[in-house]
GROMACS .gro file of N, CA and C in nm:
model
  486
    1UNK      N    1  -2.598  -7.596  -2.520
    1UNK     CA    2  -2.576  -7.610  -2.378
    1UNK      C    3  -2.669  -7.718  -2.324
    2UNK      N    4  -2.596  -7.818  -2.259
    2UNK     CA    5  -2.673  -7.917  -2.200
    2UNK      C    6  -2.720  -7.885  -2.076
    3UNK      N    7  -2.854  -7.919  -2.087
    3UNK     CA    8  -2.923  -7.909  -1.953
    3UNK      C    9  -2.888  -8.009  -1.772
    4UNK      N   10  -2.844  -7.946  -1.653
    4UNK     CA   11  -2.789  -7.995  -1.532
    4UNK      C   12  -2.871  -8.146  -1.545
    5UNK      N   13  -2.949  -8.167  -1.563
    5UNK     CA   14  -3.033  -8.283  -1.501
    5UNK      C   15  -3.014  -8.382  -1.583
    6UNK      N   16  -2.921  -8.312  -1.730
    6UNK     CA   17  -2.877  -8.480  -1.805
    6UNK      C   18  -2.758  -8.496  -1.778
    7UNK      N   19  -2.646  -8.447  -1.679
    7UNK     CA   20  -2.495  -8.418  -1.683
    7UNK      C   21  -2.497  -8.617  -1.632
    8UNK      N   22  -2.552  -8.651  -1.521
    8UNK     CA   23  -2.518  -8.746  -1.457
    8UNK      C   24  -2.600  -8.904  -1.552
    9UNK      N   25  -2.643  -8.836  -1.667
    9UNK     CA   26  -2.688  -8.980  -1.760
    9UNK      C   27  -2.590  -8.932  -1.908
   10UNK      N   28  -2.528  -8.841  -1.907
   10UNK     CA   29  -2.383  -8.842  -2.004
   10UNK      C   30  -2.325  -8.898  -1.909
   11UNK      N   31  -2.282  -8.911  -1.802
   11UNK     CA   32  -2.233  -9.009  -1.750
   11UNK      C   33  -2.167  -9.122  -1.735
   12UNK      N   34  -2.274  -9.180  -1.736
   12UNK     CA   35  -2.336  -9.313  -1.740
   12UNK      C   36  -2.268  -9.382  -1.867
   13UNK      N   37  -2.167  -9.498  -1.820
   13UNK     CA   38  -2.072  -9.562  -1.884
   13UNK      C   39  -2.193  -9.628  -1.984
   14UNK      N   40  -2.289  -9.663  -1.982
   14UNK     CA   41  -2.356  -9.786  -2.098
   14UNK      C   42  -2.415  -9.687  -2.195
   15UNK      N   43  -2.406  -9.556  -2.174
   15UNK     CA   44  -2.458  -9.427  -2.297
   15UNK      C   45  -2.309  -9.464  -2.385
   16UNK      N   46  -2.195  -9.442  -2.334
   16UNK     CA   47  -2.093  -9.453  -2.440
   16UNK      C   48  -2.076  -9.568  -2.444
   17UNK      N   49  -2.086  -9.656  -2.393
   17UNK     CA   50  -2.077  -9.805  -2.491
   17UNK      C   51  -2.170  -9.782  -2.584
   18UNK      N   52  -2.324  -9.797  -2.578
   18UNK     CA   53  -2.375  -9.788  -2.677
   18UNK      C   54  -2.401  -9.671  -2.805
   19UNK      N   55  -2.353  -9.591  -2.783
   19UNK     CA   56  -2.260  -9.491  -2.884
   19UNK      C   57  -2.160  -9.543  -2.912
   20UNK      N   58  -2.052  -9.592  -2.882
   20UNK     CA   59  -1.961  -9.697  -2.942
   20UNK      C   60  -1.969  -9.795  -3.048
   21UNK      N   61  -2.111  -9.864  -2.979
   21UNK     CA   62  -2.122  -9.979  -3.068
   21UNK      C   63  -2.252  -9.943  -3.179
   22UNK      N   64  -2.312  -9.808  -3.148
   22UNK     CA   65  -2.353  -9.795  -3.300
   22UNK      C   66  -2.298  -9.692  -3.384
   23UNK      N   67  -2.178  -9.615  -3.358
   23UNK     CA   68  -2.085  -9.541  -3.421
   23UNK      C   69  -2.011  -9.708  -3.511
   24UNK      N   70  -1.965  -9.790  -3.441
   24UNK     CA   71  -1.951  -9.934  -3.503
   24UNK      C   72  -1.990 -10.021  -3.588
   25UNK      N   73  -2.120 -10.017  -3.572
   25UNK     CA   74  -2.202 -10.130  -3.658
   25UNK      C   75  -2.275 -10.041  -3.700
   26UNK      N   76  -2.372  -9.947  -3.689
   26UNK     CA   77  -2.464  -9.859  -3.768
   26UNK      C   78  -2.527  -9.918  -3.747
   27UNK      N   79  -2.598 -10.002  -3.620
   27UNK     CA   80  -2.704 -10.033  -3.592
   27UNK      C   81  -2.715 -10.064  -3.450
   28UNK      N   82  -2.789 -10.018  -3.349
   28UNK     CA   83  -2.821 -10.065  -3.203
   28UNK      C   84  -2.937 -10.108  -3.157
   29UNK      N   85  -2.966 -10.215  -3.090
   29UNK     CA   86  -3.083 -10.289  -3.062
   29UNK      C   87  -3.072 -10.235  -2.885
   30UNK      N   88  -3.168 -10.166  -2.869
   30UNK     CA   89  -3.224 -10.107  -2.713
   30UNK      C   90  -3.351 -10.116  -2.659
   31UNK      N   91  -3.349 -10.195  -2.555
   31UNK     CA   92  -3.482 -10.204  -2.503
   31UNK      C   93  -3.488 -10.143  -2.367
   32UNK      N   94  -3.594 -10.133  -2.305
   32UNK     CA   95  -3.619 -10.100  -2.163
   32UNK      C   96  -3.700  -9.924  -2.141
   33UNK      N   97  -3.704  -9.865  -2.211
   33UNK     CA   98  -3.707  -9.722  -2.216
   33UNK      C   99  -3.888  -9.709  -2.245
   34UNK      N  100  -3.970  -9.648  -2.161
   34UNK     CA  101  -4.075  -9.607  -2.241
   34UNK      C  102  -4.135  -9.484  -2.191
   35UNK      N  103  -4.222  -9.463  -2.304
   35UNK     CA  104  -4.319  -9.314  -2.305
   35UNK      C  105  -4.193  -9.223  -2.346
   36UNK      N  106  -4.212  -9.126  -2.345
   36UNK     CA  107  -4.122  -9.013  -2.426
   36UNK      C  108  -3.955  -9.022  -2.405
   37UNK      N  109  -3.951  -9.111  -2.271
   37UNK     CA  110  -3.801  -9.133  -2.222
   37UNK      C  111  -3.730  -9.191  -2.367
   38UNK      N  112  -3.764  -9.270  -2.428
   38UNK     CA  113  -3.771  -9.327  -2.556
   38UNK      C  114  -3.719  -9.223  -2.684
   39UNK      N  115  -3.751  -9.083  -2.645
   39UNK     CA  116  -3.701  -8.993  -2.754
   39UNK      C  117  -3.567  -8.936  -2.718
   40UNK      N  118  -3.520  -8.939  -2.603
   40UNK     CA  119  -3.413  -8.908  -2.548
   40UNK      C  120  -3.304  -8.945  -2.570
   41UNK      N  121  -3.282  -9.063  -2.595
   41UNK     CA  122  -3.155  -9.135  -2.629
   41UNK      C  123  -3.154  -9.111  -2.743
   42UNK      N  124  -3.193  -9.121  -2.867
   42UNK     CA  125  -3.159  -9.138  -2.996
   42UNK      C  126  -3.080  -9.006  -3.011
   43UNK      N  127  -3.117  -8.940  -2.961
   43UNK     CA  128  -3.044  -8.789  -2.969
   43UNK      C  129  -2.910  -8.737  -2.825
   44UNK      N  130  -2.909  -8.827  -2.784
   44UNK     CA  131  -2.785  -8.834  -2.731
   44UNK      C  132  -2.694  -8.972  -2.727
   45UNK      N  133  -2.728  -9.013  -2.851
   45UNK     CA  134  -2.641  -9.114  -2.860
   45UNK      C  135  -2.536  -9.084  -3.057
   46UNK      N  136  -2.639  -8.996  -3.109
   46UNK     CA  137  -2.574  -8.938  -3.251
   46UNK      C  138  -2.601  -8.816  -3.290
   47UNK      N  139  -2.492  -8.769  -3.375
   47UNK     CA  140  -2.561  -8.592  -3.397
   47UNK      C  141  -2.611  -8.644  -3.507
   48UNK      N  142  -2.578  -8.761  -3.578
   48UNK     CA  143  -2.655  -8.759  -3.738
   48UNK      C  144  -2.759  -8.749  -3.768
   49UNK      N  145  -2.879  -8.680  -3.830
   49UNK     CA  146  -3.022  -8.678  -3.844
   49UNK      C  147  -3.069  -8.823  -3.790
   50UNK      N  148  -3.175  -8.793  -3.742
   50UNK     CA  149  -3.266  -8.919  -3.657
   50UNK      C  150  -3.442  -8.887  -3.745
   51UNK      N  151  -3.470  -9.040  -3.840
   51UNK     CA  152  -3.595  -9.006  -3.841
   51UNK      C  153  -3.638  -9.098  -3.771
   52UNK      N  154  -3.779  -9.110  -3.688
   52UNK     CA  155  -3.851  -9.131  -3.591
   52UNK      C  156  -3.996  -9.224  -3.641
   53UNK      N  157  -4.014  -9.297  -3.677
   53UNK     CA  158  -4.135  -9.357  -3.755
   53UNK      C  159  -4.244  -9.366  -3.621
   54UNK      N  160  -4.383  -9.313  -3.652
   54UNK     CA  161  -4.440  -9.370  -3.513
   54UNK      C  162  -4.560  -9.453  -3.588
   55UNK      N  163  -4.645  -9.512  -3.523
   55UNK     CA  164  -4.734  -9.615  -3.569
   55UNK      C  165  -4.860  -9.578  -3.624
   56UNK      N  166  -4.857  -9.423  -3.570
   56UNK     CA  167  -5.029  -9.371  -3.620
   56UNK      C  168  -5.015  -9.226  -3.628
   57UNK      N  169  -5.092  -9.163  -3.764
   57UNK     CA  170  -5.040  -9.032  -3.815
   57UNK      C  171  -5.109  -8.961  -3.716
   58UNK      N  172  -5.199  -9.000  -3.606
   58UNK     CA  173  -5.236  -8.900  -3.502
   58UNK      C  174  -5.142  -8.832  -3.350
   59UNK      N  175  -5.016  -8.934  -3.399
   59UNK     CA  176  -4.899  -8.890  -3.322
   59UNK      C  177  -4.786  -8.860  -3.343
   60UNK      N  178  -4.783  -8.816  -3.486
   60UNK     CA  179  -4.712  -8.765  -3.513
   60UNK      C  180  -4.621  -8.607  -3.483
   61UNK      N  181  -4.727  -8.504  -3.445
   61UNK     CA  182  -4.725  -8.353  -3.393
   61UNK      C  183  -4.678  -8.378  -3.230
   62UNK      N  184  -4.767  -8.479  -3.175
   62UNK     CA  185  -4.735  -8.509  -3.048
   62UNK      C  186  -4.563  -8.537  -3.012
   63UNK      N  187  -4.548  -8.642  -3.063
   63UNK     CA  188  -4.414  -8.657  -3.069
   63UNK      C  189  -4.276  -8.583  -3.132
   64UNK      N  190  -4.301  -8.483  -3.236
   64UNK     CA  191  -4.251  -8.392  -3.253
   64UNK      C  192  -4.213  -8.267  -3.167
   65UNK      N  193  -4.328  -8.229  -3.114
   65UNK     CA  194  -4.280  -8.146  -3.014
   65UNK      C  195  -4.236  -8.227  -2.913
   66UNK      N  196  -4.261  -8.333  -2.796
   66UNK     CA  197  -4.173  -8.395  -2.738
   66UNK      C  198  -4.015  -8.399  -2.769
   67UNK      N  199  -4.004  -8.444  -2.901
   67UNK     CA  200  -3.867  -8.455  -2.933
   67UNK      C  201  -3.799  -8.317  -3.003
   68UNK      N  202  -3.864  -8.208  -2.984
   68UNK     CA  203  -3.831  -8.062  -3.015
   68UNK      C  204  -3.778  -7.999  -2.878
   69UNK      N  205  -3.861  -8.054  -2.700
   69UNK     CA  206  -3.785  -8.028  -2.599
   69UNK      C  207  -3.690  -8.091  -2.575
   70UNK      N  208  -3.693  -8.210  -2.601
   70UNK     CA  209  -3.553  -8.298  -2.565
   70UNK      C  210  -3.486  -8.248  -2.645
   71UNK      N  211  -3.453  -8.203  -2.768
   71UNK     CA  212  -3.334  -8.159  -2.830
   71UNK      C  213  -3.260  -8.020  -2.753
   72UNK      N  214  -3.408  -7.886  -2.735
   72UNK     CA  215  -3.332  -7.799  -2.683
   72UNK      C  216  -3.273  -7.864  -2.573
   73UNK      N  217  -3.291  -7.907  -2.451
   73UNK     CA  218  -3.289  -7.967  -2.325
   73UNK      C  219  -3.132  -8.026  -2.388
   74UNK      N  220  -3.077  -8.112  -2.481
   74UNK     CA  221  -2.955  -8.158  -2.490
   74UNK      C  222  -2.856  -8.089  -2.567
   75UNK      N  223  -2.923  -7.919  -2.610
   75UNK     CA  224  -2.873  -7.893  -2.677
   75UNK      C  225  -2.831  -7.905  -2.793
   76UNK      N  226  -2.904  -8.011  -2.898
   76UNK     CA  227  -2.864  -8.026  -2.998
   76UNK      C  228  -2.938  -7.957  -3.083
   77UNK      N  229  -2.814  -7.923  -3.192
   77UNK     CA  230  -2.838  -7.821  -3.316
   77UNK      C  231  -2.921  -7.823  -3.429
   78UNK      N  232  -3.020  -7.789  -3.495
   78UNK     CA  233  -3.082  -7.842  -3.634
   78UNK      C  234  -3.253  -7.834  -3.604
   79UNK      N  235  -3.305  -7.844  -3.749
   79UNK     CA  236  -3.501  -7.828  -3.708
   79UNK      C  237  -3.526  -8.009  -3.674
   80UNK      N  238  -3.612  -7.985  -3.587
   80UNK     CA  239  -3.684  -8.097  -3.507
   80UNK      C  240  -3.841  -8.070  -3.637
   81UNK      N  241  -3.890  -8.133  -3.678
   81UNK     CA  242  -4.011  -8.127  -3.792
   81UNK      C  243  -4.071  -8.273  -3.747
   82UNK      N  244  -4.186  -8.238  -3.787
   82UNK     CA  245  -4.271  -8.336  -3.839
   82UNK      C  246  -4.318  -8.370  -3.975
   83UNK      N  247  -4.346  -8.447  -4.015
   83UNK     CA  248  -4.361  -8.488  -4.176
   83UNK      C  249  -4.537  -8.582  -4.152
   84UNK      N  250  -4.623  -8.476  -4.143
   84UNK     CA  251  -4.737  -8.562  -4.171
   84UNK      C  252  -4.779  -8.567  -4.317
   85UNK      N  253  -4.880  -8.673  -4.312
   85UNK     CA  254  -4.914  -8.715  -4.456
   85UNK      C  255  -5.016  -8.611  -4.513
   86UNK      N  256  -5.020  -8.571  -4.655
   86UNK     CA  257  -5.090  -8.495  -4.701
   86UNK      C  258  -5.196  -8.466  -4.738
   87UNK      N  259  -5.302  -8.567  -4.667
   87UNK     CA  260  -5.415  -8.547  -4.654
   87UNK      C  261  -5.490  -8.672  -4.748
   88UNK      N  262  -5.627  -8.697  -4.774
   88UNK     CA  263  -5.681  -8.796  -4.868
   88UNK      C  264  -5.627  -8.834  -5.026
   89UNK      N  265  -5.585  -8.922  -5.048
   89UNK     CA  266  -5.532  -9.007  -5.187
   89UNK      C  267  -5.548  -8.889  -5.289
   90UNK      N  268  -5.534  -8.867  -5.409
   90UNK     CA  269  -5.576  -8.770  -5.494
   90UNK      C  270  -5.681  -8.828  -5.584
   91UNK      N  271  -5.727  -8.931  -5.535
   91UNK     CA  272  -5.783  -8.960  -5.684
   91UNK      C  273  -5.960  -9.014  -5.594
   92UNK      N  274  -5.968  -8.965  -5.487
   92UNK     CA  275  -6.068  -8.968  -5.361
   92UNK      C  276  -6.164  -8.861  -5.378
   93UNK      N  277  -6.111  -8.778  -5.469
   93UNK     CA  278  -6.216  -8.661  -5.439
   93UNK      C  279  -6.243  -8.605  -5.317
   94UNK      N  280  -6.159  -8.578  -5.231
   94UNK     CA  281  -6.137  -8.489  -5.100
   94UNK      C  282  -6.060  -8.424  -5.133
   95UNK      N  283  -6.042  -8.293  -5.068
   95UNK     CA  284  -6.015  -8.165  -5.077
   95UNK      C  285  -5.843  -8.250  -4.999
   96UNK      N  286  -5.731  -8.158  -5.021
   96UNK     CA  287  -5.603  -8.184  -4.991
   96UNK      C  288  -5.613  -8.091  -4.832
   97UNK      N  289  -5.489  -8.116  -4.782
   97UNK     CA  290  -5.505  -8.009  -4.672
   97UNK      C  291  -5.366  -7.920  -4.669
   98UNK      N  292  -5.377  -7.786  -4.678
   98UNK     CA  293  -5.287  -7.712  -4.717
   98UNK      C  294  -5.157  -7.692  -4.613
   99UNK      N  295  -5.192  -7.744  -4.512
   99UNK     CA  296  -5.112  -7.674  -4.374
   99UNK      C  297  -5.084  -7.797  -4.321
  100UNK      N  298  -5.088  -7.940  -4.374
  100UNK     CA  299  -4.998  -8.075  -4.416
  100UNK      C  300  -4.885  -8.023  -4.510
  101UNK      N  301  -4.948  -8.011  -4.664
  101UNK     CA  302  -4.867  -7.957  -4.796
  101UNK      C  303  -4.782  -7.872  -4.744
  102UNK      N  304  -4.781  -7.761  -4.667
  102UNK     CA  305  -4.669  -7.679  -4.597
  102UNK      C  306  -4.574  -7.751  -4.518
  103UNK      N  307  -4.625  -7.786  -4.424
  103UNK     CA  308  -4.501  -7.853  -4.360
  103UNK      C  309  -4.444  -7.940  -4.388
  104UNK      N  310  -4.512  -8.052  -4.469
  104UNK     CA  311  -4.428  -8.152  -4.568
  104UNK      C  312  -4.312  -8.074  -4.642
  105UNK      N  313  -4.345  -7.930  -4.704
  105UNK     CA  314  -4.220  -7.887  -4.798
  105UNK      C  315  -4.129  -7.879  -4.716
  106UNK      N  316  -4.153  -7.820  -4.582
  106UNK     CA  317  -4.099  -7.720  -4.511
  106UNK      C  318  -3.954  -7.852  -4.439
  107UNK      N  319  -4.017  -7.963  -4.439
  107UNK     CA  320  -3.952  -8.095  -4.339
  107UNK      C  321  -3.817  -8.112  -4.487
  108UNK      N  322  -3.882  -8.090  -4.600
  108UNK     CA  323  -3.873  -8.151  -4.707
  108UNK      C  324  -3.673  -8.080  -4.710
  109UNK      N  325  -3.760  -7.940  -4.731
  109UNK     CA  326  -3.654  -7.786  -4.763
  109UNK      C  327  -3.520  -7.828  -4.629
  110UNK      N  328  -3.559  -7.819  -4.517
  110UNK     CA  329  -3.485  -7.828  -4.424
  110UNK      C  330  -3.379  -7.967  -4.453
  111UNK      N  331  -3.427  -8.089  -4.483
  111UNK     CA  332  -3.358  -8.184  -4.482
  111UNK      C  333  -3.282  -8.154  -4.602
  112UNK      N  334  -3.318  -8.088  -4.683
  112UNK     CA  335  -3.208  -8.048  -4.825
  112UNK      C  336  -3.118  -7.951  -4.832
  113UNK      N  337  -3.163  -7.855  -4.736
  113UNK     CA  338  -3.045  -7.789  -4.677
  113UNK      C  339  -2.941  -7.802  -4.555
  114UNK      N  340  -2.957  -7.924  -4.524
  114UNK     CA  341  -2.880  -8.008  -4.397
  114UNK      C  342  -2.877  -7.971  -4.270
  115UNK      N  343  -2.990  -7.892  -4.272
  115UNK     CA  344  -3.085  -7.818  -4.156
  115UNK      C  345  -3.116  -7.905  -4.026
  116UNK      N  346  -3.180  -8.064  -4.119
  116UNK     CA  347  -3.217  -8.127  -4.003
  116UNK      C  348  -3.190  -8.205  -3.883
  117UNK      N  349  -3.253  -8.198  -3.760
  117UNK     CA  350  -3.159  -8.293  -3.665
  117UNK      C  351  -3.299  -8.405  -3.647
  118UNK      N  352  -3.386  -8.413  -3.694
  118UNK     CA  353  -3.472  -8.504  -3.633
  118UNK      C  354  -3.608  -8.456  -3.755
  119UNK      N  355  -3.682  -8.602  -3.784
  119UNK     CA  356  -3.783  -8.580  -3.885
  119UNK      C  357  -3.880  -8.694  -3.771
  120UNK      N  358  -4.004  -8.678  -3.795
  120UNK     CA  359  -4.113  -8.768  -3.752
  120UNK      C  360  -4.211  -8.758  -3.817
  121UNK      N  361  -4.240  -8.867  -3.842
  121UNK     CA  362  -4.327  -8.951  -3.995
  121UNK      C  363  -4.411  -9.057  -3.934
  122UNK      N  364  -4.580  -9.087  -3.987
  122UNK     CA  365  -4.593  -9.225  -3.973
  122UNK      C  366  -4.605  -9.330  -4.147
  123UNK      N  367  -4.613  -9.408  -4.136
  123UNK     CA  368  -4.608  -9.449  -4.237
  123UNK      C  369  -4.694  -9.383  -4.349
  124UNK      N  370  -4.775  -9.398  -4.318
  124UNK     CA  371  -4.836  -9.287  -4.419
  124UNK      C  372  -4.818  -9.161  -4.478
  125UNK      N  373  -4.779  -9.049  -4.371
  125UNK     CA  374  -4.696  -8.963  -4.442
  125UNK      C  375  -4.565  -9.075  -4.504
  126UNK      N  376  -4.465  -9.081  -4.487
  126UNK     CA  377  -4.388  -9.159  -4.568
  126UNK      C  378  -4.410  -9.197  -4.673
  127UNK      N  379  -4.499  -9.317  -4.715
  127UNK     CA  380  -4.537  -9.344  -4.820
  127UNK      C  381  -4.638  -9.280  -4.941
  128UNK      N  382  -4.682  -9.119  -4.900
  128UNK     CA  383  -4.708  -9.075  -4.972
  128UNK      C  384  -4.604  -8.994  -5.040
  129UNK      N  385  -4.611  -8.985  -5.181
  129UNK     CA  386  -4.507  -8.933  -5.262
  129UNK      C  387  -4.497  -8.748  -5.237
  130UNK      N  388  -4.327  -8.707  -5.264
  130UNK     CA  389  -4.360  -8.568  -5.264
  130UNK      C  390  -4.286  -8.523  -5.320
  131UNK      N  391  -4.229  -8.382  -5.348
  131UNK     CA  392  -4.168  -8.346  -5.468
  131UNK      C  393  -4.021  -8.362  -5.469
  132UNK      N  394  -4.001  -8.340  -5.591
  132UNK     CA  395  -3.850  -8.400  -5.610
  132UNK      C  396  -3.768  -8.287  -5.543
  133UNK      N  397  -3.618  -8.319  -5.520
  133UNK     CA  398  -3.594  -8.226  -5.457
  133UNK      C  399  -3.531  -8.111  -5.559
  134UNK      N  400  -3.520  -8.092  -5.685
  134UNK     CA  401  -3.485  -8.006  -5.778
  134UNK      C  402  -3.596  -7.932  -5.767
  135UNK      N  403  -3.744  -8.013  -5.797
  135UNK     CA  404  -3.855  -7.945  -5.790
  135UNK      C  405  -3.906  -7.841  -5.696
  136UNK      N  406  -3.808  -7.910  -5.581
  136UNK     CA  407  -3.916  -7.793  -5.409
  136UNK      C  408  -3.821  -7.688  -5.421
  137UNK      N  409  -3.643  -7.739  -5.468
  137UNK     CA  410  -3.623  -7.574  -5.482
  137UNK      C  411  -3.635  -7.467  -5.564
  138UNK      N  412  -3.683  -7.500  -5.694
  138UNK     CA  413  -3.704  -7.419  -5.779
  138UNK      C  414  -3.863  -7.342  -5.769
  139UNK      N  415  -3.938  -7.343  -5.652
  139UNK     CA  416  -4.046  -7.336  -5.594
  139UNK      C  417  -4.029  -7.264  -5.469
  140UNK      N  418  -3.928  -7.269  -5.416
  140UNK     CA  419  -3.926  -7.182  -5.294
  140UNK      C  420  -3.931  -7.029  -5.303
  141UNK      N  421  -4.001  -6.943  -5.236
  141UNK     CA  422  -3.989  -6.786  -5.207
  141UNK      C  423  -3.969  -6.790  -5.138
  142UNK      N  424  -3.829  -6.717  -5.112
  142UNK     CA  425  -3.799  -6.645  -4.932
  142UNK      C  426  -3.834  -6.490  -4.946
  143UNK      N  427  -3.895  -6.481  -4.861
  143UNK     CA  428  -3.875  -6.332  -4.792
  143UNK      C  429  -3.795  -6.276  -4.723
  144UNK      N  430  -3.798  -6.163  -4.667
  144UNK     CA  431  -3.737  -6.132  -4.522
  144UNK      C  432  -3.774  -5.980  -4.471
  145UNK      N  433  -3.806  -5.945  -4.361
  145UNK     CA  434  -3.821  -5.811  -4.360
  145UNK      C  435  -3.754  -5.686  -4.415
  146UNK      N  436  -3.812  -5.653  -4.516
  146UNK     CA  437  -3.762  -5.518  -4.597
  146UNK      C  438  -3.739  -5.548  -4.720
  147UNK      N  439  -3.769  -5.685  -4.740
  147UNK     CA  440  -3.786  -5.685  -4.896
  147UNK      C  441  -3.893  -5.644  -4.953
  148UNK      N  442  -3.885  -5.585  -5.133
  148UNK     CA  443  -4.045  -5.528  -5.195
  148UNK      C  444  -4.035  -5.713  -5.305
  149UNK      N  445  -4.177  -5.677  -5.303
  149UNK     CA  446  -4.197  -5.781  -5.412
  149UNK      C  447  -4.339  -5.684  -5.394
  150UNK      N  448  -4.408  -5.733  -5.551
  150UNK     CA  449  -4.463  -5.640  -5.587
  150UNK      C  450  -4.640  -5.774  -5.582
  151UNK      N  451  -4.702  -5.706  -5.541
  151UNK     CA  452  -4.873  -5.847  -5.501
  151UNK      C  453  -4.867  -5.942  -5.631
  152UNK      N  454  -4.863  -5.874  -5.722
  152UNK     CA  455  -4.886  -5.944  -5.857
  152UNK      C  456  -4.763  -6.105  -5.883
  153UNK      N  457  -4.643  -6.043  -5.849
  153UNK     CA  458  -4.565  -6.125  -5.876
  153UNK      C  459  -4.554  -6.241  -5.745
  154UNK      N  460  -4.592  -6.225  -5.656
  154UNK     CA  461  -4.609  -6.291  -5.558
  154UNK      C  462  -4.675  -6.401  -5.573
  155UNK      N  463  -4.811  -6.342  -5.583
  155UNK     CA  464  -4.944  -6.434  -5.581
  155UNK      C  465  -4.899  -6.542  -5.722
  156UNK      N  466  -4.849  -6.473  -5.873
  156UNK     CA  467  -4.797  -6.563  -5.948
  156UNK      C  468  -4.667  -6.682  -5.914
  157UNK      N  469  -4.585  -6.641  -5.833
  157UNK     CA  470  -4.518  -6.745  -5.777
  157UNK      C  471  -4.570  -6.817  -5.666
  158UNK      N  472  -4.658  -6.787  -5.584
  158UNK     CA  473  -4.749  -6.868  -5.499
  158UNK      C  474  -4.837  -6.956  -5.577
  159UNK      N  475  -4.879  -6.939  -5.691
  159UNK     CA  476  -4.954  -6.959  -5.766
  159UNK      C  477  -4.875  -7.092  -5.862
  160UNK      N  478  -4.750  -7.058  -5.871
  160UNK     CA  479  -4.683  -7.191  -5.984
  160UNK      C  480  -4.593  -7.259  -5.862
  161UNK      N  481  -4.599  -7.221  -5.751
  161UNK     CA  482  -4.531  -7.346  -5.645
  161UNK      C  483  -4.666  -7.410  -5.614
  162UNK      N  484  -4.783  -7.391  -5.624
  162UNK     CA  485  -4.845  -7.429  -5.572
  162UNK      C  486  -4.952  -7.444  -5.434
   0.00000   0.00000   0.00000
């Protein structure tokens, strides 16, 4: 359900031209838009997953949730994620950070189950490597309320996903 206050910018004849012409070419060049107004269009101009590159991994969360209200707000369907980078090089001798490593799978899982409507990355997450995607599913535990799994076998599959 689209929110009243975007009815009169669906509207707006130059939203479907330019949905036109990048349903067309698979590519649109747009200028004029800034600060978060900027996350708005990409998501009402395609339902196809949108990833989002921003310039510095300290805005990455920021802009995720931004573009997590604009989606409910347009109603569109699918996880809104962030994909930050996983913490210092491996070969740095710094400790990894675990609650990066989570949500990296988690951006990872969603986009492999065609879950996603929107990913946000900065280059750095990006260019750090992550698991294959045979690999993250043969690694996944789901739960759900009222299932038994027994501590032992748990902690051993927590233990070989990593």
């Amino acid at each position: 359900m689209t929110a009243d206050w975007l009815v009169p910018l669906l509207a707006e004849g130059r939203l479907a031209e330019a949905r036109d012409r990048l349903t067309r070419d698979g590519l649109l060049d747009l200028s004029g838009l800034s600060g978060s107004s900027r996350l708005l269009l990409p998501l009402l101009l395609t339902r196809e997953p949108i990833l989002l590159v921003v310039p510095r991994e300290r805005d990455v969360d920021e802009v995720a949730q931004d573009l997590r209200t604009f989606a409910r707000e347009t109603g569109a369907e699918g996880d809104v994620v962030s994909f930050p980078a996983p913490g210092p090089g491996p070969f740095r001798g710094l400790p990894r950070h675990p609650e990066a490593s989570l949500r990296r799978a988690a951006a990872l899982l969603s986009a492999a189950r065609g879950r996603l409507r929107a990913l946000v990355a900065s280059p750095a997450g990006l260019l750090r490597p992550s698991l294959a995607h045979g690999f993250l599913e043969t690694r996944v535990v789901s739960l759900r309320r009222g299932d038994e799994i027994t501590p032992e076998i748990l902690l051993e599959a927590l233990d070989e996903g990593g």
